[in-house]
């Protein structure tokens, strides 16, 4: 059901990830296949320690893959130069930014760096894009605040706005909902969904909010011990993928509600 | 950034202040010279040749040295604080001053140990300068060689500190075996001094300093992206290793020459960036860099004016003045602000 204006942004083929030292290779996960299209919201879920972060780190080219292919806009990821990659892929990480003394505007404007000149001067177009990013995540009133004045939820919106200002085809977020309350978890993920529809960007995020992800994502990547499944949430439910996600002694996936329940 | 325009006024005030401090500095000294004669001496239209010599050959070089030292230490402090994400970093975290003190202590204190080689040699200005440069260069090289092996920026900071401990230990061993006069001479070097530089020395000083400043200016964009952290900076297309190396080279050129020519001047490099951030409420290095330049130069000129105690023959150690003037200011700011941001 691919329509004419849909195309693949990020593709993984037979991907194997892990750590390589001189002596040996530690495979965290292998045989990973997926194809992310523009305008899609994709959730990456799995138990702690299963390799979600390793996969994301490999996809944003912080760490090398072990084997297989990663194609970004039909080009092998490792062959894309750092400066070109910066115009195609932007990130939101769990790690705190170094300087909380940055103002919100300054921080988002740093997203324009791949496009600015040697000293980083902002053109009128850059300023328009930054203001637009502020509007897209509904925080124009925070513009002149310093980052240390913000709540966790506000800061997360600012980091998303920064990634938007970088104007890339795909945004990859590592656990954007940690440290947030229930309302803000839903708010952020809903915002991401809206952004994929409005901007036609691809957004990939890892999360532990499996029930929210089921409701909001177009596709999901589910990482398990021995396999990685990529499909639409409803198919994943009917195939019983979520039931085998965690050890069965404590919680159980309820197919009808799409939520996990604690065993009584 | 768009807040840039609002800083023009502050910049103008600082520039005027710098000029005022500059003229104040050269018109004050052990010999009192009327302000009018200071001007006429500067432009070579005075009858009093002695006054002219004092101004042109002594006070002017000293004022220029003060400007170079203050601005240079401030800027290298700013670079290090951003690179190491640490408000406590200063220009000397890479072991530059400890390397220099090692070199100088070997020349001054070691002369009794390695007697034959240096016996009777006159401690000229140049031998100290060369020893200091060589020492800081070698220690820096060692730190650099190791830092290219480690991936974590924080590890470089610790390696630099460790080298500082090693050189300090060597210096204390040397001091143990030296005579009182040698110790005194070494301690005097440690006080730092802005005077005694000839025009030729200033020219060399300025040349190396200028290269360092130019590299710093070209690092502005990478410094800004480093404010987000290494991984974000990389995702913005920054070549992390190369930018890190450039920033370290700029700092070592600037702080290295300053230490070689003026001794290990403490405090300025750490304090000036913080003081500047109190006035310029921005993290953009495009604004901070020139601001730190102006601020550092002004503070150093003021400290030097105080150190020479106008009207008397005494000159206090500049190192003592920078800390005496600066430390209370920083404490006062911190107590008022309750937190240190960078």
XYZ file of C-alpha atoms in Angstrom:
606
model
C 0.000 0.000 0.000
C 2.876 2.265 -0.785
C 1.661 5.526 -2.255
C 3.576 7.476 -4.844
C 5.117 10.066 -2.521
C 6.312 7.536 0.013
C 9.890 6.417 -0.039
C 12.327 4.618 2.178
C 14.525 6.772 4.400
C 16.348 4.296 6.593
C 16.820 0.644 5.841
C 18.591 -2.145 7.709
C 19.444 -5.422 6.004
C 20.749 -8.460 7.853
C 22.180 -6.018 10.370
C 24.268 -7.361 13.219
C 25.193 -5.091 16.116
C 27.460 -5.376 19.109
C 30.954 -4.594 20.280
C 34.201 -5.442 18.648
C 37.495 -5.578 20.480
C 40.821 -6.812 19.161
C 40.257 -10.249 20.616
C 36.609 -10.996 20.012
C 33.271 -9.862 18.738
C 30.341 -9.622 21.128
C 27.117 -9.849 19.155
C 24.260 -8.131 20.964
C 21.638 -8.731 18.314
C 21.650 -9.868 14.704
C 19.465 -10.496 11.677
C 17.813 -7.088 12.061
C 15.723 -6.018 9.075
C 13.480 -3.000 8.721
C 12.543 -0.319 6.273
C 11.435 3.086 7.598
C 9.497 5.374 5.299
C 8.980 9.115 5.358
C 6.139 10.416 7.493
C 6.208 7.371 9.754
C 6.471 7.183 13.521
C 8.370 4.086 14.567
C 8.751 2.839 18.132
C 11.639 0.640 19.228
C 10.764 -1.477 22.254
C 12.330 -4.312 24.183
C 13.395 -5.303 27.671
C 16.262 -3.620 29.500
C 19.668 -4.662 28.223
C 18.323 -6.217 25.050
C 20.288 -3.809 22.854
C 17.968 -0.903 22.024
C 20.601 1.691 22.780
C 23.257 -0.290 20.917
C 20.985 -0.393 17.868
C 20.324 3.344 18.050
C 24.005 4.121 18.579
C 24.786 2.037 15.511
C 22.111 3.798 13.478
C 23.408 7.263 14.396
C 26.907 6.045 13.557
C 28.377 6.542 17.023
C 29.457 2.919 17.021
C 30.278 0.681 14.033
C 28.013 -2.158 12.957
C 29.375 -5.710 12.968
C 27.914 -6.807 9.636
C 24.992 -6.237 7.290
C 23.874 -2.980 5.726
C 22.425 0.303 6.934
C 21.142 2.480 4.124
C 20.196 6.111 4.696
C 18.497 7.569 1.636
C 19.836 4.628 -0.375
C 23.402 5.333 0.635
C 25.517 3.190 2.924
C 25.613 4.930 6.317
C 29.365 4.552 6.809
C 30.094 6.183 3.451
C 28.249 9.407 4.359
C 30.524 12.179 5.601
C 29.879 13.653 9.046
C 28.876 17.025 7.634
C 26.445 15.490 5.140
C 25.029 13.120 7.746
C 24.263 16.155 9.897
C 21.811 17.339 7.244
C 20.077 13.950 6.990
C 19.910 12.616 10.539
C 19.377 14.397 13.845
C 19.273 12.987 17.338
C 17.786 13.473 20.787
C 19.765 11.605 23.421
C 19.166 10.694 27.041
C 22.411 12.333 28.128
C 22.122 15.809 29.599
C 23.487 18.692 27.569
C 26.787 20.061 28.838
C 25.830 23.665 29.411
C 22.486 24.343 31.016
C 23.309 28.019 30.723
C 22.259 27.999 27.058
C 19.078 29.888 26.328
C 16.340 27.960 24.572
C 16.800 29.995 21.419
C 20.575 29.510 21.434
C 20.197 25.774 21.927
C 17.716 25.337 19.094
C 19.793 27.603 16.862
C 22.735 25.217 17.328
C 20.657 22.817 15.255
C 21.341 25.116 12.310
C 25.108 24.564 12.543
C 25.349 22.225 9.539
C 24.018 25.088 7.396
C 25.784 28.122 8.853
C 29.115 29.634 7.816
C 32.514 29.166 9.474
C 31.682 31.329 12.465
C 28.071 30.192 12.797
C 26.201 33.350 11.795
C 22.451 32.864 11.577
C 20.748 34.079 8.412
C 17.182 35.391 8.481
C 16.129 32.046 7.050
C 17.866 30.245 9.945
C 16.068 32.447 12.471
C 12.743 31.774 10.727
C 13.376 28.026 10.900
C 14.277 28.210 14.605
C 11.129 30.188 15.378
C 9.145 27.706 13.330
C 10.612 24.809 15.328
C 9.621 26.601 18.544
C 6.078 26.925 17.235
C 5.902 23.302 16.087
C 6.507 22.014 19.606
C 4.291 24.723 21.163
C 6.951 26.512 23.212
C 7.356 29.997 21.673
C 7.018 31.519 25.153
C 10.090 29.647 26.397
C 12.325 31.251 23.763
C 14.389 33.435 26.113
C 14.446 31.094 29.105
C 17.679 29.460 30.202
C 17.811 25.678 30.122
C 18.376 25.390 33.869
C 14.999 27.070 34.396
C 13.122 24.381 32.476
C 11.317 21.293 33.717
C 12.273 17.898 32.286
C 9.244 17.907 30.022
C 9.995 21.391 28.698
C 13.634 20.512 28.118
C 12.605 17.448 26.137
C 10.437 19.641 23.896
C 13.368 22.003 23.400
C 15.626 19.126 22.396
C 12.992 17.948 19.908
C 12.743 21.491 18.523
C 16.521 21.528 18.105
C 16.368 18.312 16.103
C 13.557 19.810 13.998
C 15.627 22.918 13.310
C 18.398 20.695 12.002
C 15.919 19.913 9.206
C 16.816 16.287 8.577
C 14.879 13.462 6.916
C 14.933 11.377 10.061
C 15.026 12.130 13.779
C 16.181 9.426 16.156
C 15.305 9.746 19.833
C 16.696 7.593 22.624
C 14.029 7.116 25.292
C 12.452 10.566 24.999
C 9.912 9.787 27.723
C 12.150 8.848 30.649
C 11.855 11.075 33.726
C 8.484 12.345 32.538
C 5.125 11.931 34.258
C 2.326 9.998 32.610
C 0.757 13.062 31.026
C 4.003 14.307 29.533
C 4.956 10.851 28.275
C 1.736 10.794 26.282
C 2.188 14.435 25.309
C 5.686 13.924 23.884
C 4.775 10.795 21.935
C 1.599 12.418 20.608
C 3.703 15.410 19.594
C 6.097 13.122 17.730
C 3.143 11.556 15.931
C 1.822 14.975 14.933
C 5.266 16.007 13.697
C 5.551 12.992 11.411
C 2.200 13.904 9.861
C 2.963 17.647 9.573
C 6.561 17.530 8.432
C 6.649 14.160 6.641
C 9.832 13.368 8.559
C 10.586 9.887 9.796
C 10.816 9.663 13.567
C 12.310 6.646 15.311
C 12.282 6.473 19.090
C 13.087 3.872 21.693
C 10.779 3.649 24.664
C 9.521 1.539 27.522
C 6.009 2.890 27.040
C 4.859 -0.121 25.048
C 1.146 0.565 25.461
C 1.468 4.165 24.282
C 3.686 3.106 21.400
C 1.112 0.524 20.296
C -1.521 3.244 20.133
C 0.540 5.872 18.336
C 3.153 4.240 16.103
C 2.793 3.357 12.453
C 5.330 0.579 12.794
C 7.270 -0.919 15.673
C 10.602 -2.641 16.038
C 10.381 -5.202 18.834
C 13.696 -6.515 20.109
C 13.673 -9.911 21.754
C 16.370 -12.294 22.900
C 16.583 -14.270 19.709
C 14.748 -12.205 17.132
C 13.938 -8.674 16.084
C 10.453 -8.184 14.652
C 9.374 -5.222 12.546
C 5.684 -4.771 11.783
C 2.536 -2.731 12.380
C 1.349 -2.762 16.025
C -1.922 -4.618 15.301
C -0.087 -7.397 13.477
C 2.410 -7.607 16.307
C -0.425 -8.086 18.776
C -2.194 -10.737 16.719
C 1.067 -12.600 16.239
C 1.562 -12.630 20.000
C 4.922 -10.885 19.862
C 4.388 -8.860 23.029
C 3.543 -11.922 25.111
C 7.057 -13.224 24.780
C 8.692 -9.839 25.362
C 9.215 -10.251 29.096
C 9.553 -13.281 31.403
C 6.019 -14.513 32.120
C 6.219 -14.713 35.902
C 5.081 -11.181 36.766
C 3.264 -9.422 33.978
C 1.085 -10.563 31.131
C 0.124 -8.828 27.910
C -3.605 -8.310 27.481
C -4.470 -8.571 23.792
C -7.826 -6.828 24.019
C -6.631 -3.668 25.788
C -3.108 -3.603 24.360
C -1.630 -3.187 27.843
C 0.450 -5.174 30.255
C -1.265 -6.358 33.433
C 0.342 -7.413 36.680
C -0.486 -11.009 37.516
C -2.632 -11.241 40.632
C 22.239 34.968 17.773
C 19.582 37.608 17.731
C 20.527 38.944 21.157
C 23.799 40.077 19.648
C 22.704 43.652 18.990
C 21.978 44.297 22.617
C 25.636 43.691 23.468
C 27.037 46.451 21.294
C 26.581 48.972 24.090
C 28.388 46.799 26.627
C 31.199 46.212 24.162
C 31.618 49.942 23.595
C 31.744 50.595 27.327
C 34.375 47.867 27.792
C 36.470 49.171 24.902
C 36.432 52.691 26.347
C 37.260 51.279 29.769
C 40.196 49.410 28.249
C 41.549 52.636 26.731
C 41.156 54.491 30.029
C 42.912 51.721 31.958
C 45.659 51.633 29.363
C 46.453 55.345 29.692
C 46.048 55.214 33.455
C 48.496 52.328 33.566
C 51.214 54.089 31.611
C 50.786 57.372 33.466
C 51.248 55.732 36.868
C 54.572 54.491 38.173
C 57.464 55.075 40.527
C 58.341 58.311 38.728
C 55.365 60.614 38.558
C 54.899 62.081 35.128
C 52.100 64.576 34.409
C 49.313 63.147 32.278
C 49.939 65.726 29.552
C 53.588 64.747 29.253
C 52.608 61.097 29.028
C 50.678 61.904 25.872
C 53.402 64.038 24.360
C 55.979 61.329 25.134
C 53.842 58.759 23.404
C 53.698 60.805 20.248
C 57.347 61.815 20.450
C 56.906 65.530 20.950
C 58.367 65.995 24.404
C 61.506 67.787 25.540
C 62.054 65.576 28.557
C 64.068 62.655 27.120
C 64.118 60.769 30.427
C 60.361 60.801 30.681
C 60.109 59.686 27.099
C 62.460 56.741 27.715
C 60.475 55.746 30.783
C 57.224 55.828 28.848
C 58.355 54.288 25.558
C 60.846 51.704 26.783
C 59.398 50.728 30.146
C 55.777 51.571 30.721
C 54.439 51.037 27.203
C 55.941 47.533 26.827
C 54.643 46.672 30.281
C 51.122 47.872 29.472
C 51.109 45.937 26.212
C 52.361 42.840 28.023
C 49.568 43.274 30.546
C 46.993 43.400 27.740
C 48.419 40.323 26.020
C 48.692 38.384 29.274
C 45.232 39.282 30.584
C 43.367 38.703 27.335
C 45.353 35.579 26.463
C 44.895 33.894 29.820
C 41.205 34.754 29.821
C 40.672 33.295 26.365
C 42.610 30.112 27.030
C 40.657 29.710 30.264
C 37.414 30.036 28.322
C 38.552 27.437 25.776
C 39.505 24.974 28.492
C 36.290 25.461 30.467
C 34.208 24.680 27.404
C 36.394 21.807 26.200
C 36.501 20.126 29.582
C 32.907 21.050 30.504
C 34.309 22.103 33.838
C 33.973 25.520 35.451
C 37.149 24.824 37.414
C 39.334 24.398 34.353
C 41.859 27.084 33.545
C 44.593 27.657 30.993
C 47.032 25.542 32.951
C 45.043 22.306 33.265
C 47.091 20.781 30.475
C 50.242 21.029 32.520
C 51.587 24.113 30.779
C 52.560 26.066 33.883
C 53.876 22.998 35.662
C 55.994 22.179 32.618
C 57.309 25.717 32.549
C 58.110 25.680 36.232
C 59.916 22.393 35.755
C 62.040 23.907 32.983
C 62.805 27.025 34.968
C 63.529 25.121 38.158
C 65.969 22.896 36.271
C 67.824 25.975 35.071
C 67.798 27.897 38.345
C 67.766 25.196 40.993
C 69.402 22.455 39.002
C 72.516 24.495 38.304
C 74.069 23.197 41.532
C 73.228 19.604 40.681
C 74.396 19.715 37.115
C 77.112 22.143 38.131
C 79.643 21.865 35.351
C 77.183 22.396 32.562
C 75.601 25.626 33.667
C 78.097 26.838 36.240
C 78.549 30.548 36.212
C 75.977 31.048 33.502
C 74.144 34.311 33.818
C 70.444 33.940 34.310
C 69.475 36.131 31.432
C 65.886 36.782 30.532
C 66.246 34.546 27.520
C 67.507 31.448 29.298
C 64.446 31.562 31.547
C 62.168 32.083 28.557
C 63.712 29.202 26.671
C 63.640 26.911 29.704
C 60.017 27.750 30.377
C 58.973 27.209 26.747
C 60.879 23.957 26.465
C 59.470 22.678 29.736
C 55.874 23.516 28.936
C 56.265 22.237 25.380
C 57.608 18.871 26.509
C 54.991 18.351 29.213
C 52.285 19.400 26.793
C 53.610 16.987 24.184
C 53.429 14.176 26.709
C 49.867 15.106 27.665
C 48.902 15.364 23.987
C 50.453 11.996 23.133
C 48.429 10.358 25.863
C 45.254 12.263 25.132
C 45.267 11.009 21.548
C 44.954 7.506 23.000
C 42.044 8.231 25.320
C 38.584 8.910 24.002
C 37.185 10.645 27.047
C 37.872 14.362 27.304
C 37.768 14.127 31.104
C 40.735 11.745 31.078
C 42.891 14.443 29.463
C 42.061 16.731 32.361
C 43.224 14.146 34.867
C 46.362 13.330 32.872
C 47.211 17.048 32.894
C 46.702 17.209 36.656
C 48.897 14.141 37.184
C 51.699 15.720 35.190
C 51.346 18.760 37.406
C 51.891 16.562 40.461
C 54.930 14.909 38.925
C 56.608 18.204 38.051
C 55.751 19.649 41.462
C 57.466 16.663 43.036
C 60.568 17.121 40.888
C 60.650 20.814 41.778
C 60.508 20.052 45.513
C 63.327 17.536 45.200
C 65.386 20.153 43.369
C 64.534 22.797 45.971
C 65.726 20.496 48.724
C 69.222 20.492 47.242
C 69.458 24.169 46.331
C 70.868 27.159 48.063
C 68.801 29.963 49.568
C 69.702 32.401 46.768
C 68.660 29.949 44.069
C 65.390 29.278 45.841
C 64.741 32.970 46.096
C 65.403 33.431 42.414
C 63.022 30.605 41.575
C 60.333 31.960 43.861
C 60.690 35.383 42.253
C 60.069 33.830 38.862
C 56.974 32.197 40.312
C 55.633 35.627 41.311
C 55.208 36.474 37.671
C 56.327 39.710 36.107
C 54.991 41.918 33.368
C 58.011 44.196 33.167
C 61.488 43.703 31.716
C 60.312 42.751 28.251
C 62.113 44.439 25.389
C 60.292 45.424 22.220
C 61.924 42.514 20.413
C 60.632 40.058 22.983
C 57.166 41.575 22.803
C 57.188 41.123 19.037
C 57.893 37.381 19.364
C 55.376 37.158 22.209
C 52.732 38.858 20.100
C 53.435 36.715 17.033
C 52.805 33.400 18.803
C 49.906 34.850 20.785
C 48.266 36.038 17.552
C 48.459 32.579 15.968
C 46.737 31.154 19.035
C 44.012 33.802 18.899
C 43.354 33.179 15.213
C 42.942 29.435 15.858
C 40.585 30.252 18.737
C 38.446 32.439 16.484
C 38.204 29.624 13.961
C 37.158 27.287 16.789
C 34.174 29.439 17.797
C 31.653 27.315 15.936
C 32.948 24.022 17.312
C 33.131 25.490 20.825
C 29.455 26.388 20.563
C 28.445 22.907 19.489
C 30.572 21.403 22.283
C 28.177 23.101 24.713
C 25.711 20.326 23.881
C 28.180 17.530 24.605
C 30.405 15.361 22.439
C 27.724 13.194 20.855
C 25.453 16.074 19.918
C 28.435 17.996 18.552
C 29.312 15.026 16.371
C 25.732 14.756 15.132
C 26.014 18.376 13.994
C 28.851 17.377 11.696
C 31.748 18.340 13.955
C 35.048 16.534 13.558
C 35.537 16.006 17.262
C 39.169 14.898 17.323
C 40.339 17.665 15.027
C 38.455 20.427 16.854
C 39.672 19.168 20.207
C 43.256 19.197 18.968
C 42.907 22.722 17.525
C 41.500 24.044 20.803
C 44.336 22.429 22.764
C 46.943 23.829 20.358
C 45.478 27.334 20.600
C 45.523 27.180 24.391
C 49.050 25.885 24.584
C 50.356 28.523 22.180
C 48.726 31.346 24.122
C 49.225 30.123 27.685
C 52.658 28.706 26.848
C 54.117 31.992 25.593
C 52.557 33.916 28.436
C 54.146 31.621 30.994
C 57.465 31.804 29.187
C 57.554 35.601 29.109
C 55.620 36.608 32.209
C 55.791 33.598 34.493
C 52.971 31.450 35.830
C 50.308 34.075 36.389
C 47.554 32.500 38.400
C 43.882 33.105 38.751
C 43.169 35.358 35.748
C 42.547 32.457 33.380
C 40.058 30.828 35.723
C 38.271 33.949 36.913
C 37.907 36.135 33.821
C 35.547 33.824 31.894
C 33.284 33.595 34.945
C 33.292 37.347 35.501
C 32.512 37.858 31.830
C 29.568 35.471 31.964
C 28.089 37.587 34.740
C 27.858 40.557 32.397
C 27.239 38.831 29.093
C 24.360 36.485 29.744
C 25.120 34.274 26.798
C 26.975 31.091 26.054
C 27.723 32.024 22.453
C 31.489 32.077 22.031
C 31.183 34.595 19.228
C 30.274 37.112 21.933
C 32.159 35.596 24.855
C 35.528 35.463 23.096
C 35.884 39.208 22.380
C 34.267 39.989 25.736
C 36.790 37.843 27.603
C 39.556 39.495 25.582
C 38.496 42.999 26.688
C 37.740 41.981 30.249
C 41.004 40.112 30.730
C 43.039 43.021 29.395
C 41.239 45.532 31.633
C 41.601 43.451 34.800
C 45.274 42.791 34.114
C 45.977 46.504 33.539
C 44.236 47.374 36.800
C 46.106 44.670 38.701
C 49.386 45.904 37.277
C 48.613 49.510 38.214
C 47.966 48.389 41.780
C 51.061 46.175 41.861
C 53.473 48.957 41.045
C 52.099 51.097 43.900
C 52.027 54.539 42.239
C 54.585 56.959 43.576
C 56.696 54.379 45.391
C 59.728 52.333 44.403
C 58.115 49.038 45.306
C 56.536 46.619 42.864
C 54.452 43.899 44.423
C 54.361 40.428 42.854
C 51.690 40.509 40.165
C 50.581 37.003 41.064
C 49.649 38.110 44.547
C 47.644 41.058 43.246
C 45.642 39.072 40.695
C 44.518 36.674 43.403
C 44.030 39.362 46.054
C 41.852 41.432 43.759
C 40.160 38.644 41.878
C 39.401 35.931 44.414
C 37.123 38.040 46.628
C 35.255 39.218 43.539
C 34.587 35.671 42.401
C 33.557 34.616 45.913
C 31.217 37.575 46.152
C 29.669 36.753 42.782
C 29.176 33.116 43.695
C 27.600 33.885 47.025
C 25.258 36.311 45.311
C 24.390 33.974 42.459
C 24.474 30.768 44.506
C 25.499 28.747 41.497
C 28.222 28.737 38.955
C 27.033 28.389 35.420
C 29.100 27.954 32.359
